Amino acid sequence: MKTMNKTLLATAIALASTQSLAAGFQLNSQSATGIGRAFAGDAVIADNASVLARNPAAMALFDAPAFSGGLTYADVKIDIKDVNFAGGLVDLGGIDDAGSGKVIPNIFYIHPLNDKVAVGFGAFSNFGTGTDSASLIKADTKVAPFDLIGNTEVTTVNFNASVSYRINDQLSLGAGLDVIYGEGSLDRYAGATPLVDVEADGIGFGGIVGATYEINENHRFGLSYRFSPDMGVEGDINTVTPQNIPGIGIANVATSFDELEVPLADIFQFAGFHQLTDQFAMHYTAQWTQWSNFHQITAKDGTGMIVGNPDAPAIPVGDVALKEYKWKDSWFLSLGGTYTVNDKWTLRAGYAYDQGVVDEISSISIPDSDRQWFTAGVGFNLTPKSTIDFGVAYVMGEEVDLIENSAIVGPVNATTESGAMYYSLQYSHQF
């Protein structure tokens, strides 16, 4: 099953380009209202059903069924410059835009069963992106860091089912199950020889728990913790690497692995909402992501064969750290405001500071840095129960000089800079 094998590899190598969107390969895109306010307060505002993506306990704030659905376009821009090796003697140049745009849908439905219990269902994305650095290598390139450069594409969808329970007028609790589907593709070529060439998809399981506390109707707090799986998936992944074979010497070995194990990050967030006047509300979020758990991708149960020597016996390889990352935990801190102009129009704005996750090991495929978010949004009430919302966000990263080690040419130097624009449209209805 070439499927999952690549979801994991791509998730690790390519998803990481979402760093221009959020830390690591996390994707903040679950609603237009959230984007318009930099997701400040999103775990507790509950102005539409998309709150389900952040905190299942907030479903208790609804007294009628609610639907929300939308599309977000993430225009990712990743510049890779001054790629060189051999002490700068070999210069591969750069790429003005190695990123790719993504259309990201979402849909949510919340249904109160009575004044105590509500259930909800949602489909949205927490991770996903694409990068293409293949053009750094020209057709006549003889020596290059082929193992670091290529195409990566990853898409994930989170299917969530949740329930909330109101304890009393102040406290509500919630919990949900996440079924995560991922698919992607990854290739690394040396000329016409595929070093890695994979297509993959697969499923993992996680969960979320949450709570809300209402001081009164104008002031409330929410928190949640999302448990992400260590995705261990049977599959096929093929690599070609030089190895020292006893009695033969250095030879290229094609290795197939039966399983990949990729640890995904848990997410904790705390949010507050305060209606300060009849027209103006302030809200904020502190989100912590456990990226230190994402230390490496492990390829399991490998078996190798010497390239060009089909009569040679199979070589047991066992478990191999296919790619090491050693990321660090990160914080996403946001502050936003909502201004109700009249019974038709609502304005939003927000700012967020998003920490990068790369620590000891840098990567051309992961041009990570701290990011700043500048966002704005507007909502229009079509009817007293139906709303159209639009949100836009400018995500600004930093220029980073990095060194990544290639197994083929040794240390590779590069300068990367990343950013993104979000454009999001959403329809919401309360029945």
Coordinates of C-alpha atoms in Angstrom, one line a residue:
M1 CA 0.0 0.0 0.0
K2 CA 2.1 2.8 -1.3
T3 CA -0.6 4.9 0.2
M4 CA 0.1 5.6 3.8
N5 CA 3.8 5.3 3.4
K6 CA 3.7 8.5 1.5
T7 CA 1.2 10.3 3.6
L8 CA 3.7 10.0 6.4
L9 CA 6.8 10.8 4.4
A10 CA 5.1 13.7 2.7
T11 CA 3.6 14.8 5.9
A12 CA 7.0 14.9 7.4
I13 CA 8.8 16.5 4.5
A14 CA 6.2 18.3 2.5
L15 CA 3.6 19.2 4.9
A16 CA 6.3 21.0 6.7
S17 CA 6.1 23.7 4.1
T18 CA 2.9 24.7 5.8
Q19 CA 5.2 26.4 8.1
S20 CA 4.3 29.4 6.0
L21 CA 0.8 28.7 7.1
A22 CA 1.3 27.6 10.7
A23 CA 4.0 26.0 12.8
G24 CA 5.3 22.6 11.6
F25 CA 2.7 21.3 9.2
Q26 CA -0.3 22.5 11.1
L27 CA -3.0 24.2 9.1
N28 CA -5.2 27.0 10.5
S29 CA -8.1 27.2 8.0
Q30 CA -11.2 25.8 9.7
S31 CA -13.5 28.9 9.2
A32 CA -13.8 32.3 7.6
T33 CA -14.8 33.8 10.9
G34 CA -11.7 32.3 12.6
I35 CA -9.4 33.6 9.9
G36 CA -10.9 37.1 10.1
R37 CA -10.0 37.3 13.8
A38 CA -6.7 35.3 13.7
F39 CA -8.5 32.5 15.5
A40 CA -8.6 34.6 18.7
G41 CA -11.2 33.1 21.0
D42 CA -12.3 30.5 18.5
A43 CA -12.5 27.7 21.2
V44 CA -15.3 29.6 23.0
I45 CA -17.0 32.3 20.8
A46 CA -19.4 29.9 19.3
D47 CA -20.9 32.3 16.8
N48 CA -21.4 29.4 14.4
A49 CA -21.0 25.7 14.2
S50 CA -17.3 25.8 13.2
V51 CA -16.4 26.1 16.9
L52 CA -16.6 22.3 16.8
A53 CA -13.2 22.2 15.2
R54 CA -11.7 23.8 18.3
N55 CA -13.7 22.8 21.4
P56 CA -16.5 20.2 21.6
A57 CA -17.7 21.6 24.9
A58 CA -18.7 24.9 23.2
M59 CA -21.6 23.0 21.5
A60 CA -23.4 23.5 24.9
L61 CA -23.7 27.2 24.0
F62 CA -26.2 26.4 21.2
D63 CA -29.9 26.2 21.9
A64 CA -30.9 25.3 18.3
P65 CA -29.4 23.2 15.5
A66 CA -26.6 25.0 13.6
F67 CA -24.8 24.4 10.2
S68 CA -21.7 26.0 8.8
G69 CA -19.7 25.3 5.7
G70 CA -17.1 27.1 3.7
L71 CA -14.0 27.1 1.5
T72 CA -10.6 28.6 2.2
Y73 CA -7.9 29.2 -0.4
A74 CA -4.4 29.2 1.0
D75 CA -1.9 30.9 -1.4
V76 CA 1.4 29.7 -0.1
K77 CA 4.6 31.4 -1.2
I78 CA 8.0 29.8 -0.4
D79 CA 11.2 31.3 -1.8
I80 CA 14.4 29.2 -1.8
K81 CA 17.5 31.2 -2.7
D82 CA 21.3 30.7 -3.0
V83 CA 21.3 26.9 -2.8
N84 CA 24.9 25.8 -2.9
F85 CA 27.3 23.1 -1.8
A86 CA 31.0 22.2 -1.9
G87 CA 31.9 25.3 0.1
G88 CA 29.9 27.5 -2.3
L89 CA 31.8 26.2 -5.4
V90 CA 28.6 24.7 -6.8
D91 CA 25.6 27.0 -7.0
L92 CA 22.1 25.7 -7.9
G93 CA 20.5 29.1 -7.8
G94 CA 17.0 29.4 -6.4
I95 CA 13.2 29.3 -6.9
D96 CA 11.0 32.3 -6.6
D97 CA 8.0 30.3 -5.5
A98 CA 8.3 26.7 -4.4
G99 CA 4.9 26.6 -2.7
S100 CA 1.5 25.8 -4.1
G101 CA -2.1 27.0 -3.5
K102 CA -4.6 24.9 -1.6
V103 CA -8.4 24.9 -1.6
I104 CA -9.5 23.7 1.8
P105 CA -13.2 22.9 2.5
N106 CA -14.9 22.6 5.8
I107 CA -18.4 21.6 7.0
F108 CA -20.0 21.4 10.5
Y109 CA -23.3 20.6 12.1
I110 CA -24.4 20.9 15.7
H111 CA -27.6 19.4 17.1
P112 CA -28.8 20.0 20.7
L113 CA -30.7 17.0 21.9
N114 CA -32.1 18.8 25.0
D115 CA -31.0 21.5 27.4
K116 CA -28.1 19.3 28.6
V117 CA -26.7 17.3 25.7
A118 CA -25.6 18.3 22.2
V119 CA -24.0 16.3 19.4
G120 CA -22.0 17.5 16.4
F121 CA -20.2 16.3 13.3
G122 CA -17.5 18.1 11.3
A123 CA -15.1 17.6 8.4
F124 CA -12.1 19.9 8.1
S125 CA -8.4 19.9 7.7
N126 CA -5.6 20.3 10.3
F127 CA -2.7 19.5 8.1
G128 CA -1.7 19.8 4.4
T129 CA 0.4 21.6 1.8
G130 CA 2.6 21.1 -1.2
T131 CA 6.2 22.1 -2.3
D132 CA 8.1 21.7 -5.5
S133 CA 11.8 22.3 -5.5
A134 CA 12.6 20.0 -8.5
S135 CA 13.5 22.9 -10.8
L136 CA 16.6 23.5 -8.8
I137 CA 18.1 20.6 -10.6
K138 CA 18.5 21.0 -14.4
A139 CA 18.4 18.2 -16.9
D140 CA 22.2 18.2 -17.3
T141 CA 23.0 18.4 -13.6
K142 CA 25.5 15.6 -12.8
V143 CA 26.0 16.1 -9.1
A144 CA 23.5 17.6 -6.7
P145 CA 21.7 17.0 -3.4
F146 CA 19.1 14.8 -5.1
D147 CA 18.0 13.4 -1.8
L148 CA 16.9 16.8 -0.5
I149 CA 15.1 18.2 -3.6
G150 CA 11.9 17.2 -5.3
N151 CA 8.1 17.3 -5.2
T152 CA 5.8 16.8 -2.2
E153 CA 2.0 17.0 -1.9
V154 CA -0.1 16.2 1.2
T155 CA -3.8 16.5 1.9
T156 CA -5.5 15.5 5.2
V157 CA -9.2 15.4 6.2
N158 CA -10.3 15.2 9.8
F159 CA -13.8 13.6 10.3
N160 CA -15.0 14.5 13.8
A161 CA -18.0 13.3 15.9
S162 CA -18.4 15.0 19.3
V163 CA -20.8 15.3 22.3
S164 CA -21.2 18.0 24.9
Y165 CA -22.8 18.0 28.3
R166 CA -23.9 21.0 30.3
I167 CA -23.0 20.5 34.0
N168 CA -24.7 23.7 35.2
D169 CA -25.1 27.3 34.1
Q170 CA -21.4 27.9 34.2
L171 CA -19.6 24.7 33.3
S172 CA -19.9 22.5 30.2
L173 CA -17.7 19.5 29.1
G174 CA -17.2 17.9 25.7
A175 CA -15.4 15.1 24.0
G176 CA -14.9 13.8 20.4
L177 CA -13.4 11.2 18.1
D178 CA -11.2 12.2 15.2
V179 CA -10.9 9.9 12.1
I180 CA -8.0 11.3 10.1
Y181 CA -7.6 10.4 6.4
G182 CA -4.4 11.5 4.6
E183 CA -3.1 11.1 1.1
G184 CA -0.1 12.4 -0.7
S185 CA 2.8 11.9 -3.1
L186 CA 6.6 12.2 -2.7
D187 CA 9.4 11.9 -5.2
R188 CA 13.2 12.4 -5.1
Y189 CA 15.1 11.6 -8.3
A190 CA 18.7 11.4 -9.3
G191 CA 18.4 11.9 -13.1
A192 CA 16.0 9.1 -14.2
T193 CA 16.7 7.0 -11.0
P194 CA 14.0 7.3 -8.4
L195 CA 15.5 7.6 -4.9
V196 CA 12.0 7.8 -3.4
D197 CA 8.8 7.6 -5.5
V198 CA 5.6 7.0 -3.4
E199 CA 1.9 7.5 -3.6
A200 CA 0.0 6.9 -0.4
D201 CA -3.1 7.2 1.7
G202 CA -4.2 5.9 5.1
I203 CA -6.3 6.4 8.2
G204 CA -5.4 7.3 11.8
F205 CA -7.5 7.9 15.0
G206 CA -7.3 10.6 17.6
G207 CA -9.6 12.5 19.9
I208 CA -10.4 15.8 21.7
V209 CA -11.7 16.8 25.1
G210 CA -12.8 20.3 26.1
A211 CA -14.5 22.5 28.6
T212 CA -16.2 25.9 28.7
Y213 CA -16.8 28.2 31.7
E214 CA -19.3 31.0 31.5
I215 CA -19.0 33.8 34.1
N216 CA -22.1 35.3 32.5
E217 CA -23.5 35.8 29.0
N218 CA -20.8 38.4 28.2
H219 CA -17.7 36.7 29.6
R220 CA -16.6 33.1 29.1
F221 CA -13.5 30.9 28.7
G222 CA -12.8 27.7 26.8
L223 CA -10.0 25.1 26.7
S224 CA -9.4 21.9 24.8
Y225 CA -6.8 19.2 24.3
R226 CA -6.5 17.3 21.0
F227 CA -4.8 13.9 21.1
S228 CA -3.1 13.1 17.8
P229 CA -2.1 9.6 16.9
D230 CA 1.3 8.0 16.3
M231 CA 0.3 6.8 12.9
G232 CA 1.7 3.3 12.3
V233 CA 0.6 2.1 8.9
E234 CA 1.4 -1.0 6.8
G235 CA 2.5 -0.1 3.4
D236 CA 5.2 0.0 0.8
I237 CA 8.0 2.5 0.6
N238 CA 11.0 2.1 -1.6
T239 CA 14.4 3.8 -1.3
V240 CA 17.7 3.5 -3.0
T241 CA 20.8 4.1 -0.8
P242 CA 24.5 3.2 -1.0
Q243 CA 25.6 0.7 1.6
N244 CA 28.7 -1.2 2.5
I245 CA 27.9 -4.9 1.9
P246 CA 30.3 -7.4 3.5
G247 CA 32.2 -9.3 0.7
I248 CA 31.0 -6.9 -2.0
G249 CA 31.8 -3.4 -0.9
I250 CA 29.8 -0.2 -1.6
A251 CA 26.6 -1.0 -3.6
N252 CA 23.3 0.6 -4.2
V253 CA 20.6 -1.2 -2.2
A254 CA 16.9 -0.9 -3.0
T255 CA 15.0 -1.3 0.2
S256 CA 11.2 -1.9 0.7
F257 CA 9.6 -1.2 4.1
D258 CA 6.3 -2.7 5.2
E259 CA 5.3 0.0 7.7
L260 CA 5.8 3.7 8.6
E261 CA 5.4 5.2 12.0
V262 CA 4.9 8.9 12.2
P263 CA 4.1 10.7 15.5
L264 CA 1.7 13.6 15.1
A265 CA 1.5 16.5 17.5
D266 CA -1.1 17.0 20.3
I267 CA -2.7 20.5 20.5
F268 CA -3.8 22.4 23.7
Q269 CA -5.6 25.7 23.6
F270 CA -7.1 28.2 25.9
A271 CA -9.4 31.0 24.7
G272 CA -11.4 33.9 26.2
F273 CA -14.3 36.0 25.0
H274 CA -15.4 39.3 26.5
Q275 CA -18.4 41.4 25.3
L276 CA -17.2 44.8 26.5
T277 CA -20.0 46.9 25.0
D278 CA -23.2 46.2 23.0
Q279 CA -21.1 46.5 19.9
F280 CA -17.5 45.6 20.7
A281 CA -16.0 42.3 21.9
M282 CA -12.4 41.3 22.6
H283 CA -11.1 37.7 22.4
Y284 CA -7.8 35.8 22.6
T285 CA -6.2 32.4 22.2
A286 CA -3.1 30.7 23.5
Q287 CA -2.4 27.5 21.6
W288 CA 0.4 25.1 22.4
T289 CA 1.4 22.3 20.0
Q290 CA 3.6 19.4 21.1
W291 CA 5.9 19.3 18.1
S292 CA 8.7 17.9 20.3
N293 CA 6.9 14.6 19.8
F294 CA 7.6 14.8 16.1
H295 CA 11.2 13.6 16.4
Q296 CA 11.5 11.3 13.4
I297 CA 9.7 9.1 10.9
T298 CA 10.5 5.4 11.4
A299 CA 10.4 3.0 8.5
K300 CA 9.8 -0.5 9.9
D301 CA 10.6 -4.1 8.8
G302 CA 12.8 -3.2 5.8
T303 CA 14.2 -5.7 3.3
G304 CA 16.9 -4.7 0.8
M305 CA 18.2 -6.0 -2.5
I306 CA 21.4 -5.0 -4.3
V307 CA 20.6 -3.0 -7.4
G308 CA 21.6 -4.8 -10.6
N309 CA 22.2 -8.1 -8.8
P310 CA 18.9 -10.0 -8.6
D311 CA 20.7 -13.2 -7.6
A312 CA 22.1 -11.7 -4.4
P313 CA 20.2 -12.7 -1.2
A314 CA 17.8 -10.3 0.5
I315 CA 19.3 -8.1 3.1
P316 CA 17.3 -7.7 6.4
V317 CA 17.3 -4.0 7.3
G318 CA 14.8 -3.8 10.2
D319 CA 13.7 -0.4 11.5
V320 CA 15.3 2.7 10.2
A321 CA 14.9 6.4 11.1
L322 CA 13.9 7.4 7.6
K323 CA 14.0 11.1 8.4
E324 CA 15.0 12.9 11.7
Y325 CA 13.4 16.3 12.7
K326 CA 13.8 16.9 16.4
W327 CA 11.4 19.7 16.4
K328 CA 10.5 21.8 19.5
D329 CA 7.1 22.7 21.0
S330 CA 5.5 25.9 19.7
W331 CA 3.0 28.5 20.8
F332 CA 0.4 30.3 18.7
L333 CA -0.8 33.5 20.4
S334 CA -3.6 35.6 19.0
L335 CA -5.7 38.7 20.0
G336 CA -8.7 39.8 18.1
G337 CA -11.8 42.1 18.1
T338 CA -15.3 41.9 16.8
Y339 CA -17.4 45.0 16.1
T340 CA -21.1 44.8 15.4
V341 CA -22.0 47.7 13.1
N342 CA -25.7 47.0 13.0
D343 CA -28.1 44.1 12.6
K344 CA -26.7 43.4 9.1
W345 CA -22.9 43.9 9.3
T346 CA -20.1 42.6 11.6
L347 CA -16.4 43.5 11.4
R348 CA -13.5 41.4 12.7
A349 CA -9.7 41.9 12.9
G350 CA -6.9 40.0 14.6
Y351 CA -3.1 39.6 15.1
A352 CA -1.2 36.4 15.9
Y353 CA 2.4 35.4 16.7
D354 CA 3.2 31.9 15.5
Q355 CA 6.4 30.3 16.7
G356 CA 8.5 28.1 14.4
V357 CA 9.3 24.5 15.3
V358 CA 12.7 23.8 13.7
D359 CA 15.4 23.4 16.3
E360 CA 18.6 21.5 15.8
I361 CA 18.0 20.2 12.3
S362 CA 17.1 22.6 9.4
S363 CA 15.6 21.5 6.0
I364 CA 15.3 23.0 2.6
S365 CA 11.9 21.3 2.4
I366 CA 10.9 22.8 5.7
P367 CA 11.8 26.5 5.5
D368 CA 10.6 27.1 9.0
S369 CA 10.6 30.5 10.9
D370 CA 8.5 32.4 13.3
R371 CA 5.4 34.0 11.6
Q372 CA 3.1 36.9 12.1
W373 CA -0.6 36.9 11.1
F374 CA -2.5 40.1 10.2
T375 CA -6.2 39.4 9.6
A376 CA -9.5 41.0 8.8
G377 CA -13.0 39.8 8.2
V378 CA -16.6 40.8 7.6
G379 CA -20.0 39.1 8.1
F380 CA -23.3 39.9 6.5
N381 CA -26.6 38.6 7.9
L382 CA -28.7 37.5 5.0
T383 CA -31.6 36.8 7.4
P384 CA -31.8 36.8 11.2
K385 CA -30.6 33.1 11.0
S386 CA -28.3 33.0 8.0
T387 CA -24.9 34.7 7.6
I388 CA -22.2 35.0 5.0
D389 CA -18.7 35.6 6.3
F390 CA -15.5 36.5 4.5
G391 CA -12.0 36.4 6.1
V392 CA -8.5 37.3 4.8
A393 CA -5.1 36.8 6.4
Y394 CA -1.6 37.8 5.5
V395 CA 1.0 35.5 7.0
M396 CA 4.5 36.9 7.1
G397 CA 7.5 34.7 7.8
E398 CA 11.2 35.5 8.2
E399 CA 14.3 35.0 6.0
V400 CA 16.3 32.1 7.3
D401 CA 19.9 30.9 6.4
L402 CA 20.2 27.2 6.8
I403 CA 22.5 24.2 6.3
E404 CA 21.2 20.8 5.6
N405 CA 23.3 17.7 5.2
S406 CA 23.0 15.6 2.0
A407 CA 24.1 12.0 1.9
I408 CA 25.2 12.7 -1.6
V409 CA 27.2 16.0 -1.6
G410 CA 27.5 16.8 2.1
P411 CA 26.4 20.2 3.6
V412 CA 24.1 22.2 1.5
N413 CA 23.6 26.0 2.2
A414 CA 20.4 27.8 1.3
T415 CA 18.3 30.8 2.3
T416 CA 14.5 30.4 2.6
E417 CA 11.6 32.8 3.2
S418 CA 7.9 31.8 3.4
G419 CA 4.5 33.4 3.7
A420 CA 0.9 33.0 2.7
M421 CA -2.4 34.7 2.0
Y422 CA -5.7 33.2 3.1
Y423 CA -9.0 33.9 1.5
S424 CA -12.0 32.3 3.1
L425 CA -15.8 32.3 2.5
Q426 CA -18.4 30.7 4.8
Y427 CA -22.1 30.2 5.0
S428 CA -23.8 29.6 8.4
H429 CA -27.4 28.9 9.4
Q430 CA -29.1 28.4 12.7
F431 CA -32.4 26.5 12.4

